[in-house]
mmCIF file of C-alpha atoms and ligand atoms in Angstrom:
data_model
loop_
_atom_site.group_PDB
_atom_site.id
_atom_site.type_symbol
_atom_site.label_atom_id
_atom_site.label_comp_id
_atom_site.label_asym_id
_atom_site.label_seq_id
_atom_site.Cartn_x
_atom_site.Cartn_y
_atom_site.Cartn_z
ATOM 1 C CA MET A 1020 61.429 136.292 31.276
ATOM 2 C CA CYS A 1021 61.650 138.052 27.920
ATOM 3 C CA LEU A 1022 58.215 137.287 26.560
ATOM 4 C CA ILE A 1023 58.476 139.899 23.840
ATOM 5 C CA VAL A 1024 58.723 137.122 21.319
ATOM 6 C CA GLN A 1025 55.271 135.835 22.090
ATOM 7 C CA LEU A 1026 53.808 139.293 22.519
ATOM 8 C CA TYR A 1027 54.927 140.603 19.184
ATOM 9 C CA HIS A 1028 54.863 137.534 17.047
ATOM 10 C CA PRO A 1029 51.980 135.540 18.428
ATOM 11 C CA GLY A 1030 52.099 131.974 17.329
ATOM 12 C CA THR A 1031 55.079 132.420 15.005
ATOM 13 C CA GLU A 1032 58.532 130.942 15.056
ATOM 14 C CA PHE A 1033 60.915 133.648 16.144
ATOM 15 C CA SER A 1034 64.396 133.345 14.694
ATOM 16 C CA GLY A 1035 64.166 129.693 15.649
ATOM 17 C CA PHE A 1036 64.793 130.591 19.260
ATOM 18 C CA HIS A 1037 62.543 130.308 22.260
ATOM 19 C CA CYS A 1038 63.495 130.781 25.854
ATOM 20 C CA ASN A 1039 63.075 127.777 28.069
ATOM 21 C CA ARG A 1040 63.628 127.068 31.740
ATOM 22 C CA ASN A 1041 67.361 126.590 31.219
ATOM 23 C CA THR A 1042 67.926 129.768 29.250
ATOM 24 C CA ILE A 1043 70.348 132.112 30.917
ATOM 25 C CA HIS A 1044 69.219 135.727 30.829
ATOM 26 C CA LEU A 1045 71.252 138.900 30.807
ATOM 27 C CA GLN A 1046 70.051 142.194 32.208
ATOM 28 C CA CYS A 1047 70.692 145.296 30.116
ATOM 29 C CA GLN A 1048 72.617 147.992 31.972
ATOM 30 C CA ALA A 1049 70.837 150.794 30.135
ATOM 31 C CA CYS A 1050 67.131 149.887 30.299
ATOM 32 C CA GLY A 1051 67.087 147.091 32.868
ATOM 33 C CA GLY A 1052 65.321 144.733 30.434
ATOM 34 C CA MET A 1053 66.172 141.062 30.108
ATOM 35 C CA MET A 1054 67.313 139.131 27.046
ATOM 36 C CA PRO A 1055 68.390 135.528 26.571
ATOM 37 C CA SER A 1056 72.144 134.986 26.546
ATOM 38 C CA ARG A 1057 73.066 133.908 23.019
ATOM 39 C CA VAL A 1058 76.612 133.033 22.091
ATOM 40 C CA ASP A 1059 75.918 131.608 18.678
ATOM 41 C CA ILE A 1060 74.374 134.471 16.741
ATOM 42 C CA GLY A 1061 77.154 136.929 15.995
ATOM 43 C CA VAL A 1062 75.365 139.824 17.672
ATOM 44 C CA PRO A 1063 77.164 141.432 20.613
ATOM 45 C CA GLN A 1064 75.357 141.512 23.940
ATOM 46 C CA HIS A 1065 78.251 143.056 25.857
ATOM 47 C CA CYS A 1066 80.035 146.333 25.240
ATOM 48 C CA LEU A 1067 83.683 145.602 24.496
ATOM 49 C CA GLY A 1068 84.723 148.890 26.058
ATOM 50 C CA CYS A 1069 83.255 148.236 29.505
ATOM 51 C CA ASP A 1070 82.129 144.567 29.453
ATOM 52 C CA ARG A 1071 78.618 145.579 30.541
ATOM 53 C CA VAL A 1072 75.444 144.089 29.041
ATOM 54 C CA PHE A 1073 73.376 146.061 26.506
ATOM 55 C CA CYS A 1074 70.276 144.845 24.681
ATOM 56 C CA GLY A 1075 69.975 147.306 21.767
ATOM 57 C CA ALA A 1076 71.873 145.329 19.142
ATOM 58 C CA TYR A 1077 70.213 142.060 20.126
ATOM 59 C CA TRP A 1078 66.617 143.198 19.770
ATOM 60 C CA HIS A 1079 67.464 145.168 16.653
ATOM 61 C CA ALA A 1080 68.868 142.001 15.083
ATOM 62 C CA GLN A 1081 65.682 140.167 16.105
ATOM 63 C CA GLY A 1082 63.545 142.804 14.407
ATOM 64 C CA VAL A 1083 61.970 143.914 17.684
ATOM 65 C CA SER A 1084 61.934 147.655 18.174
ATOM 66 C CA ARG A 1085 59.495 148.188 21.001
ATOM 67 C CA SER A 1086 57.402 146.493 23.604
ATOM 68 C CA ASP A 1087 54.706 147.843 25.868
ATOM 69 C CA SER A 1088 55.459 145.433 28.652
ATOM 70 C CA HIS A 1089 59.238 144.986 28.533
ATOM 71 C CA SER A 1090 62.157 147.363 28.555
ATOM 72 C CA ILE A 1091 64.067 147.470 25.289
ATOM 73 C CA CYS A 1092 66.784 149.897 24.310
ATOM 74 C CA ASN A 1093 66.662 151.876 21.142
ATOM 75 C CA HIS A 1094 69.289 150.289 18.903
ATOM 76 C CA ASP A 1095 71.273 153.518 18.639
ATOM 77 C CA ASN A 1096 72.256 153.120 22.304
ATOM 78 C CA PHE A 1097 74.541 150.287 21.293
ATOM 79 C CA GLU A 1098 75.848 150.563 17.771
ATOM 80 C CA PRO A 1099 79.098 150.097 15.880
ATOM 81 C CA ILE A 1100 81.449 153.071 16.198
ATOM 82 C CA SER A 1101 81.221 153.706 12.453
ATOM 83 C CA GLU A 1102 77.428 154.148 12.620
ATOM 84 C CA ARG A 1103 77.382 156.525 15.542
ATOM 85 C CA ALA A 1104 77.088 160.291 15.337
ATOM 86 C CA VAL A 1105 78.517 162.914 17.626
ATOM 87 C CA SER A 1106 76.801 166.278 18.047
ATOM 88 C CA ARG A 1107 78.650 167.916 20.919
ATOM 89 C CA ILE A 1108 81.930 167.748 22.766
ATOM 90 C CA PRO A 1109 81.433 165.273 25.626
ATOM 91 C CA PHE A 1110 81.330 166.549 29.198
ATOM 92 C CA LEU A 1111 84.232 164.153 29.904
ATOM 93 C CA ALA A 1112 86.546 165.651 27.280
ATOM 94 C CA HIS A 1113 89.858 167.140 28.443
ATOM 95 C CA GLU A 1114 89.338 165.826 31.987
ATOM 96 C CA LYS A 1115 86.116 167.914 32.159
ATOM 97 C CA ASN A 1116 88.115 171.139 31.863
ATOM 98 C CA ARG A 1117 85.568 173.389 30.129
ATOM 99 C CA HIS A 1118 88.189 175.976 29.132
ATOM 100 C CA GLU A 1119 89.990 173.326 27.110
ATOM 101 C CA GLN A 1120 86.680 172.114 25.689
ATOM 102 C CA ASP A 1121 85.945 175.653 24.588
ATOM 103 C CA ILE A 1122 89.360 175.960 22.909
ATOM 104 C CA THR A 1123 88.801 172.659 21.109
ATOM 105 C CA GLU A 1124 85.415 173.851 19.912
ATOM 106 C CA ARG A 1125 86.959 177.026 18.510
ATOM 107 C CA CYS A 1126 89.791 175.089 16.864
ATOM 108 C CA ILE A 1127 87.267 172.867 15.128
ATOM 109 C CA ARG A 1128 85.202 175.840 13.988
ATOM 110 C CA GLN A 1129 88.352 177.437 12.605
ATOM 111 C CA THR A 1130 89.114 174.397 10.460
ATOM 112 C CA GLY A 1131 85.713 174.846 8.801
ATOM 113 C CA LYS A 1132 84.805 171.266 9.639
ATOM 114 C CA THR A 1133 82.113 169.924 11.902
ATOM 115 C CA LEU A 1134 82.857 167.979 15.061
ATOM 116 C CA GLN A 1135 81.577 164.919 13.215
ATOM 117 C CA ASP A 1136 84.098 165.490 10.380
ATOM 118 C CA VAL A 1137 86.965 165.812 12.818
ATOM 119 C CA ILE A 1138 85.928 162.695 14.717
ATOM 120 C CA SER A 1139 85.518 160.726 11.485
ATOM 121 C CA ASP A 1140 89.064 161.712 10.475
ATOM 122 C CA TRP A 1141 90.436 160.568 13.818
ATOM 123 C CA ILE A 1142 88.467 157.333 13.784
ATOM 124 C CA GLY A 1143 90.201 156.729 10.452
ATOM 125 C CA LYS A 1144 93.592 157.305 12.063
ATOM 126 C CA LEU A 1145 92.614 155.030 14.936
ATOM 127 C CA SER A 1146 91.660 152.289 12.454
ATOM 128 C CA ASN A 1147 94.957 152.708 10.640
ATOM 129 C CA ARG A 1148 96.718 152.295 13.975
ATOM 130 C CA GLU A 1149 98.267 155.744 13.735
ATOM 131 C CA ILE A 1150 97.324 156.486 17.350
ATOM 132 C CA ASP A 1151 98.926 155.083 20.468
ATOM 133 C CA ARG A 1152 96.135 153.412 22.424
ATOM 134 C CA THR A 1153 97.933 153.282 25.760
ATOM 135 C CA ARG A 1154 95.740 155.974 27.274
ATOM 136 C CA MET A 1155 92.518 154.862 25.619
ATOM 137 C CA PRO A 1156 90.127 154.584 28.583
ATOM 138 C CA LEU A 1157 88.316 151.488 27.301
ATOM 139 C CA ASN A 1158 88.710 147.809 28.084
ATOM 140 C CA HIS A 1159 90.195 145.669 25.301
ATOM 141 C CA ALA A 1160 91.520 148.846 23.659
ATOM 142 C CA GLU A 1161 93.664 146.893 21.210
ATOM 143 C CA MET A 1162 90.673 144.921 19.914
ATOM 144 C CA ILE A 1163 88.442 147.875 19.167
ATOM 145 C CA THR A 1164 87.712 148.602 15.494
ATOM 146 C CA VAL A 1165 85.204 150.824 13.673
ATOM 147 C CA GLY A 1166 82.852 147.857 13.563
ATOM 148 C CA THR A 1167 82.850 147.394 17.347
ATOM 149 C CA HIS A 1168 79.552 148.005 19.135
ATOM 150 C CA VAL A 1169 80.036 150.381 22.057
ATOM 151 C CA CYS A 1170 77.626 151.823 24.598
ATOM 152 C CA ASN A 1171 76.967 155.553 24.966
ATOM 153 C CA ASP A 1172 79.425 155.964 27.850
ATOM 154 C CA CYS A 1173 82.223 154.223 25.988
ATOM 155 C CA TYR A 1174 81.508 156.215 22.848
ATOM 156 C CA GLU A 1175 81.853 159.461 24.805
ATOM 157 C CA LYS A 1176 85.120 158.208 26.297
ATOM 158 C CA LEU A 1177 86.364 157.335 22.829
ATOM 159 C CA ILE A 1178 85.412 160.781 21.469
ATOM 160 C CA SER A 1179 87.201 162.423 24.393
ATOM 161 C CA PHE A 1180 90.295 160.325 23.713
ATOM 162 C CA LEU A 1181 90.259 161.318 20.032
ATOM 163 C CA LEU A 1182 89.803 165.002 20.894
ATOM 164 C CA TYR A 1183 92.902 164.782 23.066
ATOM 165 C CA TRP A 1184 94.804 163.584 20.005
ATOM 166 C CA PHE A 1185 93.230 166.245 17.823
ATOM 167 C CA ARG A 1186 94.444 168.929 20.211
ATOM 168 C CA ILE A 1187 97.864 167.522 21.021
ATOM 169 C CA SER A 1188 98.722 167.160 17.349
ATOM 170 C CA MET A 1189 97.533 170.662 16.465
ATOM 171 C CA PRO A 1190 100.367 173.165 15.820
ATOM 172 C CA LYS A 1191 100.324 175.971 18.389
ATOM 173 C CA TYR A 1192 99.890 178.702 15.792
ATOM 174 C CA LEU A 1193 96.472 177.295 14.922
ATOM 175 C CA LEU A 1194 95.190 177.718 18.476
ATOM 176 C CA PRO A 1195 93.262 180.857 19.450
ATOM 177 C CA PRO A 1196 95.952 183.458 20.417
ATOM 178 C CA GLU A 1197 95.192 183.550 24.140
ATOM 179 C CA ALA A 1198 95.331 179.753 24.239
ATOM 180 C CA ALA A 1199 98.560 179.537 22.255
ATOM 181 C CA ASN A 1200 100.342 181.865 24.682
ATOM 182 C CA ARG A 1201 99.732 179.688 27.716
ATOM 183 C CA GLU A 1202 102.478 177.584 29.205
ATOM 184 C CA ASP A 1203 101.971 173.870 29.657
ATOM 185 C CA CYS A 1204 101.020 172.818 33.166
ATOM 186 C CA TRP A 1205 103.713 170.507 34.522
ATOM 187 C CA TYR A 1206 101.114 167.971 35.473
ATOM 188 C CA GLY A 1207 99.423 168.081 32.062
ATOM 189 C CA TYR A 1208 96.118 166.242 31.705
ATOM 190 C CA ALA A 1209 96.684 164.623 35.098
ATOM 191 C CA CYS A 1210 96.685 167.971 36.930
ATOM 192 C CA ARG A 1211 94.306 167.953 39.895
ATOM 193 C CA THR A 1212 94.451 171.696 40.475
ATOM 194 C CA GLN A 1213 92.523 172.309 37.241
ATOM 195 C CA HIS A 1214 89.460 170.754 38.893
ATOM 196 C CA HIS A 1215 89.210 173.231 41.757
ATOM 197 C CA ASN A 1216 91.106 176.320 40.615
ATOM 198 C CA GLU A 1217 89.389 178.070 37.710
ATOM 199 C CA ASP A 1218 92.191 180.548 37.281
ATOM 200 C CA HIS A 1219 94.807 177.830 36.971
ATOM 201 C CA ALA A 1220 92.554 175.745 34.710
ATOM 202 C CA ARG A 1221 92.336 178.668 32.310
ATOM 203 C CA LYS A 1222 95.865 180.060 32.475
ATOM 204 C CA ARG A 1223 97.811 176.876 31.806
ATOM 205 C CA ASN A 1224 97.503 174.419 28.962
ATOM 206 C CA HIS A 1225 96.284 171.040 30.254
ATOM 207 C CA VAL A 1226 96.053 169.189 26.968
ATOM 208 C CA CYS A 1227 99.611 167.906 27.189
ATOM 209 C CA ARG A 1228 101.607 165.100 28.713
ATOM 210 C CA PRO A 1229 102.681 165.469 32.335
ATOM 211 C CA THR A 1230 106.337 166.304 32.870
ATOM 212 C CA ARG A 1231 106.124 165.999 36.669
ATOM 213 C CA GLY A 1232 104.222 163.842 39.110
ATOM 214 C CA ASN A 1233 103.179 160.206 38.967
ATOM 215 C CA HIS A 1234 102.287 160.197 35.289
ATOM 216 C CA ALA A 1235 105.534 161.735 34.010
HETATM 217 ZN ZN1 ZN B 2669 63.579 134.820 27.860
HETATM 218 ZN ZN1 ZN B 2670 80.619 150.447 27.263
HETATM 219 ZN ZN1 ZN B 2671 68.434 147.755 27.067
HETATM 220 ZN ZN1 ZN B 2672 97.564 172.294 36.120
#
């Protein structure tokens, strides 16, 4: 199965662990590579946010960074939240409404901070339990801390969730004028019209709680 051990450390003991016929293997959801299932080593092999298998932290902990014959993830595909970096607003943010993403980008620029600064601030608030996690789109939301390893998809979901809080807690006078003058859509973030009607998506604020419909 995962013969990387022998390939990269020929003839050496490898963390005292060798696969045998009874070893259960897990398949990484990012690279498709296999790794032995290890419950005793304190290194996560599943993403807490989605319960899927990822190999990056495991091989990193084993000191293996690449293999010519086996798939291995780069360790930054599966890292603790505190060690991750964000460079752009995720495609998923604000229910994929790019007008709202654009407003958020301008709000951040106006504060003089980088996206990374803003996210770091909000991760701090999340850690201090200043944010209601009810709408956090990750599994085990209550268990997640800055030290939790998450996959790329879950990290983007987390960033999107934090950007919602950044926007919803921002006083209206700090929004760009044309954004501040918009009325809230009754259906808020849950509005479906924003996905197929550009005009509506732009003219109403959708970073708000629904006051009508199923989510109200
Ligand atoms: Zn193996
Ligand atoms: Zn995940
Ligand atoms: Zn992998
Ligand atoms: Zn709407």
